[in-house]
Short mmCIF file of C-alpha atoms in Angstrom, two decimals:
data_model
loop_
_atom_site.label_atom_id
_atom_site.label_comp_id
_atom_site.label_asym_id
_atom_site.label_seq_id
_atom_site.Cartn_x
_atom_site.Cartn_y
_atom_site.Cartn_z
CA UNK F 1 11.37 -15.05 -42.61
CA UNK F 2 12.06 -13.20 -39.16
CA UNK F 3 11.52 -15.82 -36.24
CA UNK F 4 11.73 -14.24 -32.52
CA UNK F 5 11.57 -15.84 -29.32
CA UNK F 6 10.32 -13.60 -26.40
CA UNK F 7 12.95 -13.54 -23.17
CA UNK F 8 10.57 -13.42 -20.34
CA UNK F 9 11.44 -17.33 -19.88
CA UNK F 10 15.17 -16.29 -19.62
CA UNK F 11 14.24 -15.19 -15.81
CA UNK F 12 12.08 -18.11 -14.77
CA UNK F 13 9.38 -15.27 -14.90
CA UNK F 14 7.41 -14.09 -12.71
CA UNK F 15 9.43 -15.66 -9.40
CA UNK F 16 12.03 -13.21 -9.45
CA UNK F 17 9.56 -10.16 -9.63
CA UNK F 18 8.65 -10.41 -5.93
CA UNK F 19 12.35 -11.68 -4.54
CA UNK F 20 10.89 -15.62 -3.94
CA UNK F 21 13.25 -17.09 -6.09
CA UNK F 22 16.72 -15.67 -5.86
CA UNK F 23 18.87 -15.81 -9.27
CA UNK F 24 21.73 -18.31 -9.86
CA UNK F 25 24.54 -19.46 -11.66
CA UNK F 26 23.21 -22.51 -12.55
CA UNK F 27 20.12 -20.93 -14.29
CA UNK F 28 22.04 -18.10 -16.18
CA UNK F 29 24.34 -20.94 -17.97
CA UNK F 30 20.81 -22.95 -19.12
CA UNK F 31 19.56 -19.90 -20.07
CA UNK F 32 22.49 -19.14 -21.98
CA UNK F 33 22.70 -22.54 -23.88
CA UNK F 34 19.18 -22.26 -24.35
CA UNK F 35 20.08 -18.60 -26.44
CA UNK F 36 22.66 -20.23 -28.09
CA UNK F 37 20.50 -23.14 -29.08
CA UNK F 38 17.60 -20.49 -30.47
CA UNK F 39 20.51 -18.81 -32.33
CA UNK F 40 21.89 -22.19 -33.69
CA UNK F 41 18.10 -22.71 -34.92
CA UNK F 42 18.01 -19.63 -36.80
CA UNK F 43 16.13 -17.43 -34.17
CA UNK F 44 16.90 -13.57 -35.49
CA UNK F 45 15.35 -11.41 -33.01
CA UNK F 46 15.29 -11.65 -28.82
CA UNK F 47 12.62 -9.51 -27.14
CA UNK F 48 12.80 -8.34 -23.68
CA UNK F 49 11.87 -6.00 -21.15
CA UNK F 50 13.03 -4.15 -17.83
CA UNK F 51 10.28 -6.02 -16.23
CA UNK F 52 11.33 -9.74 -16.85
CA UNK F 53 12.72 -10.65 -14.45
CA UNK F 54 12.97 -6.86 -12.59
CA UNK F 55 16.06 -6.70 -15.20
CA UNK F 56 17.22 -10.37 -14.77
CA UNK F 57 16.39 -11.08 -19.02
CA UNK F 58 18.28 -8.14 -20.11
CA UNK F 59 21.19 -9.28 -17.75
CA UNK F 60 21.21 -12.70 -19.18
CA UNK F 61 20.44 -11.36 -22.81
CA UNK F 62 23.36 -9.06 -22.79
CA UNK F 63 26.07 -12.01 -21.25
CA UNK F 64 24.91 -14.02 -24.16
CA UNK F 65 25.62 -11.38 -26.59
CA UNK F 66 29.37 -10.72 -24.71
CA UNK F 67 30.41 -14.09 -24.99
CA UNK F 68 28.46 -15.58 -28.30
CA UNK F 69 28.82 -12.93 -31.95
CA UNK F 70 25.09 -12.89 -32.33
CA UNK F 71 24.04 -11.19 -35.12
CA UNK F 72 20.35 -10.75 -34.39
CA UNK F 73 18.18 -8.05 -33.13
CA UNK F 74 17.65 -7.13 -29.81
CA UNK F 75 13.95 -5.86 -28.78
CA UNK F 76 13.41 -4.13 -25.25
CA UNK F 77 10.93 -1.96 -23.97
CA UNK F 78 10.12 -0.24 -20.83
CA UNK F 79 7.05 1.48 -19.17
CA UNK F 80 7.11 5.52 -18.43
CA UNK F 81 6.60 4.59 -14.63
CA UNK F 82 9.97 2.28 -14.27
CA UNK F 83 11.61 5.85 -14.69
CA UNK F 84 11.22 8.80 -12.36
CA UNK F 85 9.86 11.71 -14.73
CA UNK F 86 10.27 14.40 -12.74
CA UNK F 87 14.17 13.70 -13.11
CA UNK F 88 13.71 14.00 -16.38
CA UNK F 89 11.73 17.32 -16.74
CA UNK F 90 14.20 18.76 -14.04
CA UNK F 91 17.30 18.06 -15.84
#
């Protein structure tokens, strides 16, 4: 059985999308033990997105995975308009 837990906690979401709630130490270390923890418990897959957090999940997400051997998968997604398109169609 797959079990997944979905990363938008990780950056105290939504408080960080507007700036209100700046980002600290502190929370990055529970929200590493609380990846660890998930892991510990048999949690396979992490999703995430660009937009947790403007970033701050996939930040968190990927110091977990430097510092831990996690063996799980890693889901992310992002939206056409967090990318500038006509870069792409230039280049």
């Amino acid at each position: 059985m797959r079990l997944g837990y979905g990363g938008g906690a990780l950056a105290d979401y939504p408080w960080h999308l507007d700036g209100s709630k700046p980002w600290d130490y502190e929370q990055e270390k529970r929200a590493i033990h609380c990846l660890s923890s998930l892991s510990n418990l048999g949690i396979d897959f992490i999703d995430t997105a660009h937009r947790y957090g403007n970033g701050v999940s996939e930040t968190v997400i990927g110091n977990f995975l430097n510092s831990s051997g996690y063996q799980g998968k890693i889901l992310t997604k992002f939206e056409i308009s967090d990318f500038n398109i006509i870069y792409f169609i230039n280049h």
